[in-house]
Short mmCIF file of C-alpha atoms and ligand atoms in Angstrom, two decimals:
data_model
loop_
_atom_site.label_atom_id
_atom_site.label_comp_id
_atom_site.label_asym_id
_atom_site.label_seq_id
_atom_site.Cartn_x
_atom_site.Cartn_y
_atom_site.Cartn_z
CA MET M 174 74.12 183.76 48.48
CA ARG M 175 76.18 186.47 49.75
CA LEU M 176 78.99 187.80 47.68
CA ASP M 177 81.32 190.79 48.28
CA ILE M 178 82.44 192.11 44.88
CA ALA M 179 85.30 194.73 44.45
CA VAL M 180 84.50 197.03 41.30
CA LEU M 181 87.68 198.48 39.73
CA SER M 182 85.83 200.57 36.75
CA GLY M 183 89.17 201.91 35.83
CA ASP M 184 89.64 204.55 32.83
CA GLY M 185 87.53 205.85 29.90
CA ILE M 186 84.41 204.00 29.38
CA GLY M 187 85.03 201.67 32.07
CA PRO M 188 82.98 203.61 34.64
CA GLU M 189 79.93 203.86 32.31
CA VAL M 190 79.73 200.10 31.14
CA THR M 191 80.62 198.71 34.46
CA ALA M 192 77.67 200.69 36.03
CA GLN M 193 75.48 198.61 33.49
CA ALA M 194 77.11 195.44 34.69
CA ILE M 195 76.22 196.37 38.52
CA LYS M 196 72.65 197.09 37.49
CA ALA M 197 72.29 193.60 35.93
CA LEU M 198 73.57 192.02 38.84
CA GLU M 199 71.08 193.96 41.13
CA ALA M 200 68.42 192.87 39.15
CA ILE M 201 69.76 189.16 39.84
CA ALA M 202 70.16 189.89 43.57
CA HIS M 203 66.64 190.78 43.51
CA SER M 204 65.07 188.30 41.31
CA PHE M 205 66.87 185.18 42.98
CA ASP M 206 66.95 186.76 46.43
CA HIS M 207 70.93 187.08 46.68
CA VAL M 208 72.93 189.62 48.55
CA PHE M 209 75.84 191.32 46.56
CA THR M 210 77.51 193.99 47.92
CA PHE M 211 79.71 196.49 45.66
CA LYS M 212 83.21 198.41 46.92
CA GLU M 213 84.92 200.36 44.63
CA GLY M 214 88.54 200.64 43.98
CA LEU M 215 91.14 202.94 42.11
CA ILE M 216 93.06 201.39 38.96
CA GLY M 217 94.98 202.47 35.86
CA ALA M 218 95.17 206.10 34.80
CA THR M 219 92.65 207.32 37.22
CA ALA M 220 94.50 205.81 40.10
CA ILE M 221 98.16 207.30 38.78
CA ASP M 222 96.46 210.66 38.48
CA LYS M 223 95.13 210.33 42.04
CA THR M 224 97.61 208.36 43.88
CA GLY M 225 100.60 208.20 41.41
CA ASN M 226 100.31 204.38 41.86
CA PRO M 227 98.36 202.51 38.79
CA LEU M 228 97.40 199.93 41.66
CA PRO M 229 97.28 201.49 45.15
CA ASP M 230 97.58 199.72 48.00
CA LYS M 231 94.30 200.17 49.33
CA THR M 232 92.87 198.57 45.93
CA LEU M 233 95.06 195.44 46.36
CA GLU M 234 93.83 195.15 50.01
CA LEU M 235 90.10 195.62 48.85
CA CYS M 236 90.75 192.86 46.15
CA VAL M 237 92.60 190.44 48.61
CA ASP M 238 89.48 190.71 51.01
CA THR M 239 86.76 190.06 48.40
CA ASP M 240 85.20 187.21 46.76
CA ALA M 241 85.28 188.37 43.00
CA ILE M 242 86.24 191.63 41.20
CA LEU M 243 84.15 193.26 38.37
CA PHE M 244 86.83 194.99 36.31
CA GLY M 245 86.29 197.75 33.72
CA THR M 246 89.04 199.03 31.28
CA ILE M 247 92.38 200.74 31.65
CA GLY M 248 94.45 202.84 29.50
CA ASP M 249 94.98 206.66 28.71
CA PRO M 250 96.97 207.97 25.80
CA ARG M 251 98.36 210.50 28.09
CA TYR M 252 100.64 207.36 29.38
CA ASP M 253 100.21 204.74 26.99
CA GLN M 254 101.57 206.75 23.97
CA ASP M 255 104.53 208.49 25.99
CA PRO M 256 107.17 205.96 25.54
CA THR M 257 108.92 207.50 28.24
CA ALA M 258 106.60 207.33 30.94
CA LYS M 259 107.75 205.39 33.73
CA ILE M 260 104.26 204.64 35.27
CA LYS M 261 101.56 203.30 32.97
CA PRO M 262 97.96 202.12 33.53
CA ASP M 263 98.74 198.63 32.43
CA GLN M 264 101.30 197.75 35.10
CA GLY M 265 98.30 198.04 37.58
CA LEU M 266 96.46 195.34 35.65
CA LEU M 267 99.56 193.31 35.28
CA ARG M 268 100.50 193.40 39.00
CA LEU M 269 96.77 192.75 40.17
CA ARG M 270 97.20 189.80 38.13
CA LYS M 271 100.35 188.50 39.46
CA GLU M 272 99.63 189.53 43.30
CA LEU M 273 96.35 187.83 43.15
CA GLY M 274 97.84 184.54 41.56
CA LEU M 275 95.18 184.83 38.60
CA PHE M 276 97.07 182.39 36.62
CA ALA M 277 94.07 181.37 33.95
CA ASN M 278 92.50 183.71 31.57
CA ILE M 279 89.39 182.19 30.11
CA ARG M 280 87.83 183.81 26.97
CA PRO M 281 84.86 182.67 25.20
CA VAL M 282 84.20 183.28 21.71
CA LYS M 283 80.92 182.42 20.12
CA ALA M 284 79.16 183.97 16.94
CA TYR M 285 75.53 185.65 17.44
CA LYS M 286 73.25 184.48 14.73
CA ALA M 287 71.51 188.05 14.98
CA LEU M 288 74.89 189.53 14.43
CA ALA M 289 76.16 187.42 11.75
CA ASP M 290 76.26 190.22 8.97
CA LYS M 291 78.62 192.19 11.28
CA SER M 292 81.44 189.72 11.07
CA PRO M 293 84.01 190.62 8.42
CA LEU M 294 83.86 186.47 7.97
CA LYS M 295 81.40 185.03 5.80
CA LYS M 296 78.23 183.76 7.54
CA GLU M 297 78.63 180.11 6.52
CA ILE M 298 82.17 180.10 8.16
CA ILE M 299 81.43 181.39 11.50
CA GLU M 300 78.05 179.35 12.09
CA GLY M 301 78.42 177.27 14.86
CA THR M 302 81.42 179.02 16.46
CA ASP M 303 81.67 178.16 20.13
CA ILE M 304 85.38 178.22 21.35
CA VAL M 305 86.90 179.06 24.66
CA ILE M 306 90.33 179.89 25.05
CA TYR M 307 92.36 179.13 28.21
CA ARG M 308 95.46 181.51 28.27
CA GLU M 309 98.02 181.26 30.92
CA LEU M 310 98.30 184.80 32.51
CA THR M 311 100.88 185.09 35.40
CA SER M 312 104.30 183.70 33.58
CA SER M 313 106.71 184.11 30.63
CA THR M 314 107.74 187.01 28.92
CA TYR M 315 105.04 189.31 30.49
CA PHE M 316 106.62 188.57 34.07
CA GLU M 317 109.93 187.03 33.45
CA GLU M 318 113.21 189.40 33.77
CA LYS M 319 113.70 192.34 31.29
CA GLU M 320 116.95 193.86 30.64
CA LEU M 321 118.42 196.76 28.39
CA ASN M 322 121.88 197.50 27.81
CA GLU M 323 122.93 201.13 28.77
CA GLN M 324 123.08 202.31 24.86
CA GLU M 325 119.41 200.80 24.76
CA THR M 326 120.25 198.68 21.65
CA VAL M 327 119.98 195.19 23.18
CA PRO M 328 116.91 194.65 25.17
CA SER M 329 116.19 191.41 26.36
CA ASP M 330 112.61 189.46 27.79
CA VAL M 331 113.29 186.29 29.26
CA TYR M 332 110.76 183.71 27.65
CA GLU M 333 110.42 180.75 30.29
CA TYR M 334 108.02 178.41 31.69
CA LYS M 335 108.18 176.21 34.65
CA GLN M 336 106.41 172.89 34.54
CA LYS M 337 104.07 173.75 37.69
CA GLU M 338 102.92 176.84 35.91
CA VAL M 339 101.80 174.79 32.94
CA GLU M 340 100.42 172.08 34.90
CA HIS M 341 98.08 174.42 36.83
CA ILE M 342 96.15 175.81 34.00
CA VAL M 343 96.41 172.38 31.88
CA HIS M 344 93.92 170.97 34.41
CA LEU M 345 91.50 173.52 34.11
CA ALA M 346 91.54 173.50 30.51
CA PHE M 347 90.84 169.78 30.51
CA LYS M 348 88.15 170.08 33.02
CA ALA M 349 86.29 172.87 30.77
CA ALA M 350 86.59 170.42 27.86
CA GLN M 351 84.97 167.64 29.62
CA LYS M 352 81.97 169.96 30.05
CA ARG M 353 82.07 170.95 26.50
CA ARG M 354 82.54 169.05 23.32
CA LYS M 355 85.58 167.40 24.79
CA LYS M 356 88.10 168.67 22.26
CA LEU M 357 91.24 170.34 23.59
CA THR M 358 93.76 172.08 21.05
CA LEU M 359 97.19 173.13 22.25
CA VAL M 360 98.64 176.25 20.36
CA ASP M 361 102.29 176.52 20.71
CA LYS M 362 105.32 176.86 18.48
CA ALA M 363 106.95 173.73 19.27
CA ASN M 364 109.18 173.66 16.19
CA VAL M 365 111.09 176.43 17.61
CA LEU M 366 110.40 176.82 21.41
CA GLU M 367 111.90 175.01 24.07
CA SER M 368 109.09 176.03 26.43
CA SER M 369 106.49 174.89 23.75
CA ARG M 370 108.02 171.64 24.00
CA LEU M 371 107.29 171.45 27.72
CA TRP M 372 103.86 172.40 27.13
CA ARG M 373 103.25 169.55 24.70
CA ARG M 374 105.00 167.18 27.11
CA VAL M 375 102.77 168.27 30.26
CA VAL M 376 99.64 168.19 27.90
CA THR M 377 100.19 164.54 26.75
CA GLU M 378 100.81 163.24 30.00
CA ILE M 379 98.06 165.10 31.72
CA ALA M 380 95.78 163.84 28.85
CA LYS M 381 96.21 160.47 30.34
CA THR M 382 93.81 161.08 33.15
CA TYR M 383 91.15 162.65 31.22
CA THR M 384 90.44 159.92 28.38
CA ASP M 385 87.27 161.32 27.11
CA VAL M 386 88.99 164.58 25.84
CA THR M 387 90.81 164.25 22.39
CA ILE M 388 93.96 166.51 22.15
CA ASP M 389 95.52 168.06 19.14
CA PHE M 390 98.43 170.46 18.52
CA LEU M 391 98.69 173.64 16.27
CA TYR M 392 101.52 175.86 15.87
CA ILE M 393 100.47 179.35 16.71
CA GLU M 394 100.53 180.58 13.07
CA ASP M 395 98.60 177.79 11.49
CA ALA M 396 95.93 178.25 14.48
CA ALA M 397 95.97 181.87 13.61
CA VAL M 398 94.88 181.07 9.82
CA GLN M 399 92.16 177.91 11.29
CA ILE M 400 90.30 180.68 13.42
CA ILE M 401 89.51 182.74 10.32
CA LEU M 402 89.03 179.79 7.72
CA ASN M 403 87.37 177.09 10.11
CA PRO M 404 86.58 178.25 13.60
CA SER M 405 84.19 175.99 14.65
CA ARG M 406 86.77 173.26 14.54
CA PHE M 407 87.65 174.66 17.96
CA ASP M 408 86.41 173.65 21.36
CA VAL M 409 89.01 174.55 24.01
CA ILE M 410 92.03 176.37 22.85
CA LEU M 411 94.85 176.12 25.45
CA THR M 412 98.09 178.47 24.98
CA GLU M 413 100.49 180.37 26.53
CA ASN M 414 100.15 184.14 27.68
CA MET M 415 101.38 186.02 24.65
CA PHE M 416 100.00 183.87 22.06
CA GLY M 417 96.67 183.97 24.04
CA ASP M 418 96.67 187.56 24.07
CA ILE M 419 97.23 187.66 20.10
CA ILE M 420 94.86 185.10 19.46
CA SER M 421 91.94 185.99 21.51
CA ASP M 422 92.11 189.44 19.98
CA GLU M 423 92.09 187.65 16.69
CA ALA M 424 89.09 185.49 17.42
CA SER M 425 86.87 188.42 18.55
CA VAL M 426 86.17 189.32 15.04
CA ILE M 427 84.23 186.32 14.70
CA SER M 428 81.47 187.77 16.84
CA GLY M 429 81.19 190.91 14.88
CA SER M 430 82.28 193.07 17.63
CA ILE M 431 84.91 192.85 20.14
CA ASP M 432 82.78 194.67 22.17
CA LEU M 433 80.85 191.56 23.08
CA LEU M 434 83.46 189.68 24.38
CA VAL M 435 84.59 188.77 28.14
CA SER M 436 87.26 187.34 30.03
CA ALA M 437 87.47 185.62 33.40
CA SER M 438 90.94 185.54 35.29
CA ILE M 439 90.88 182.72 38.00
CA GLY M 440 92.91 182.08 40.59
CA ASP M 441 93.05 179.56 43.48
CA VAL M 442 91.35 182.21 45.98
CA CYS M 443 90.24 184.98 43.74
CA CYS M 444 88.65 185.64 40.49
CA MET M 445 88.29 188.60 38.15
CA PHE M 446 85.94 189.38 35.40
CA GLU M 447 86.23 192.04 32.74
CA PRO M 448 85.44 192.88 29.00
CA ILE M 449 88.37 192.18 26.63
CA HIS M 450 87.99 195.61 24.98
CA GLY M 451 89.89 198.85 25.73
CA SER M 452 89.00 202.00 27.53
CA TYR M 453 88.14 203.89 24.32
CA PRO M 454 88.85 207.42 25.93
CA ARG M 455 87.67 209.22 22.70
CA ILE M 456 84.00 208.04 23.21
CA ALA M 457 83.95 208.26 26.93
CA LYS M 458 81.01 209.89 28.67
CA LYS M 459 78.93 210.17 25.38
CA GLY M 460 76.56 207.60 26.38
CA ILE M 461 77.64 205.48 23.18
CA ALA M 462 79.72 202.88 24.77
CA ASN M 463 78.49 199.40 24.19
CA PRO M 464 77.94 197.87 27.64
CA ILE M 465 77.40 194.42 26.50
CA ALA M 466 80.54 192.86 27.08
CA ALA M 467 80.65 194.34 30.86
CA ILE M 468 77.13 193.15 31.55
CA LEU M 469 78.37 189.72 30.22
CA SER M 470 81.14 189.56 32.22
CA ALA M 471 78.80 189.85 35.28
CA ALA M 472 77.11 186.69 33.85
CA MET M 473 80.44 184.98 33.80
CA LEU M 474 81.00 185.92 37.51
CA LEU M 475 77.84 184.29 38.45
CA GLU M 476 78.52 181.12 36.63
CA HIS M 477 82.01 180.98 38.20
CA PHE M 478 79.76 180.79 41.60
CA ASN M 479 77.81 177.96 40.03
CA LEU M 480 74.84 180.36 39.68
CA THR M 481 73.90 179.17 36.61
CA GLU M 482 70.30 179.86 36.26
CA GLU M 483 71.27 183.54 37.22
CA ALA M 484 74.10 183.73 34.55
CA ASN M 485 71.67 182.38 32.01
CA ALA M 486 69.11 185.26 32.95
CA ILE M 487 71.78 187.75 32.19
CA ASN M 488 72.90 186.10 28.98
CA ASN M 489 69.14 185.63 27.69
CA ALA M 490 68.60 189.29 28.43
CA VAL M 491 71.51 190.30 26.32
CA GLU M 492 70.59 188.00 23.37
CA LYS M 493 67.16 189.52 23.46
CA ALA M 494 68.60 192.99 23.39
CA ILE M 495 70.77 192.00 20.48
CA GLU M 496 68.11 190.24 18.81
CA LEU M 497 65.59 193.34 18.94
CA ASN M 498 68.65 195.59 18.17
CA LEU M 499 68.38 197.37 21.46
CA THR M 500 72.11 198.32 21.09
CA THR M 501 74.18 201.35 21.02
CA PRO M 502 75.68 203.02 17.65
CA ASP M 503 78.50 200.53 16.96
CA LEU M 504 75.76 197.65 16.53
CA ASN M 505 72.76 199.92 15.35
CA ILE M 506 73.42 202.82 13.55
CA ILE M 507 70.23 203.42 12.20
CA ASN M 508 68.27 203.71 15.77
CA PRO M 509 70.90 203.36 18.46
CA LEU M 510 70.39 203.33 22.26
CA THR M 511 72.49 204.98 24.94
CA THR M 512 74.95 202.83 27.15
CA GLU M 513 72.33 203.26 29.84
CA LYS M 514 69.25 202.44 28.03
CA VAL M 515 70.64 199.01 26.87
CA GLY M 516 71.40 198.61 30.67
CA ASP M 517 67.81 199.58 31.59
CA PHE M 518 66.35 197.12 29.17
CA ILE M 519 68.42 194.27 30.37
CA TYR M 520 67.88 195.23 33.76
CA ASP M 521 64.07 195.29 33.20
CA TYR M 522 64.12 192.00 31.25
CA ILE M 523 65.95 190.23 33.91
CA LEU M 524 63.24 191.22 36.26
CA ASN M 525 60.45 190.64 33.69
CA PRO M 526 61.35 188.22 31.17
CA GLU M 527 57.83 187.12 30.35
CA ASP M 528 56.58 190.46 29.80
CA SER M 529 55.59 191.11 26.13
CA ASN M 530 53.11 192.71 24.20
CA MET M 531 53.20 194.44 21.07
CA ASN M 532 55.18 197.71 22.16
CA PHE M 533 57.39 195.28 24.15
CA GLU M 534 60.70 197.03 23.13
CA ASN M 535 59.64 200.27 24.16
CA ILE M 536 58.16 199.23 27.22
CA HIS M 537 61.53 197.65 28.37
CA VAL M 538 63.54 200.68 27.50
CA GLY M 539 61.08 203.08 29.35
CA LEU M 540 59.86 204.76 25.78
CA SER M 541 56.62 203.28 25.74
CA THR M 542 53.39 205.61 25.44
CA ILE M 543 51.02 202.71 26.49
CA ILE M 544 52.57 202.73 30.19
C1 IPM S 791 94.84 192.06 27.97
C2 IPM S 791 95.28 193.03 27.50
C3 IPM S 791 96.80 193.03 28.54
C4 IPM S 791 97.69 191.95 28.02
C5 IPM S 791 97.68 194.34 28.50
C6 IPM S 791 96.77 195.65 28.94
C7 IPM S 791 98.88 194.31 29.19
O1 IPM S 791 95.94 193.21 26.45
O2 IPM S 791 94.27 191.69 29.04
O3 IPM S 791 94.64 191.06 26.85
O4 IPM S 791 98.38 191.94 27.17
O5 IPM S 791 97.41 190.94 28.83
MN1 MN S 792 95.00 191.83 24.84
#
């Protein structure tokens, strides 16, 4: 297969972790005989610094014209912590989502056995957690009208959903549930919000065409509690934009590190894959950033194009790295590897998964004294 991939590595640790994701894709291209091309574009604070615009036209053109986007991270305290700043890195990401119609944001959350003791939750609670969150991404408060009166004392953000916007993602979430454990939970605030009542109506109606999927409804506050008390009760969580933003960050603590979580943003013609963690400018260029979420986002990209075996090759390599503790200092304090070395191990493991001997770990990270 040939895939043209736009690379928007962004700010902070974005470039160094995205470089490892590209390396993993290069290993896949090599092993499975695919052709992947990579073209870089500016976004976020880096783009503001160079062009004055967090999403330059050139970047948007590149993205419109590509099969998939590999996204790094954005954010820089110079803009983010200045309430008077009119131009902010986030605006680039939000506009990109809207312009490309990336209406569904998909965030899988699972518990890795080898990292069970890193989670702040008890092992027996997180065991077996395997959730995928479907978050609506291009509507409602994020994008509706915003107003501020002259005295700046009465701000207003319109919270509105149109039936069409809801239907679009509801179908995707049902299809995902059919391929999984066939359970869909709609998270909303239907006791208060009119728009939540619309979501319930739409889900109930559409459920009639997916009779093999069981549905249930939870208020957002109850869902927030259940994610901590009983995460394995969930299969597919479906929710609106803002609730999805919050609940997916909350769920990320289950896996022991937000640095392991990825997200896919899907539209009718375009798709984008990214780690959910931030740009951590304080640790940028120190070689300590965890590249695993970025690498896993490359696996999600492959899965999207039905390259399941290839996606599994990356997932297996990542699981091996975690199992052997070949990880960055956030997960391995005693004997950490650098960002690049973790990427090297995963690259090598994809190319030689069968390779094993007593010095296996060292060989794969180029430290071996045997070779
Ligand atoms: C995310 C982020 C964004 C969001 C920000 C950067 C605007 O938190 O992708 O979850 O709120 O959607
Ligand atoms: Mn978020």
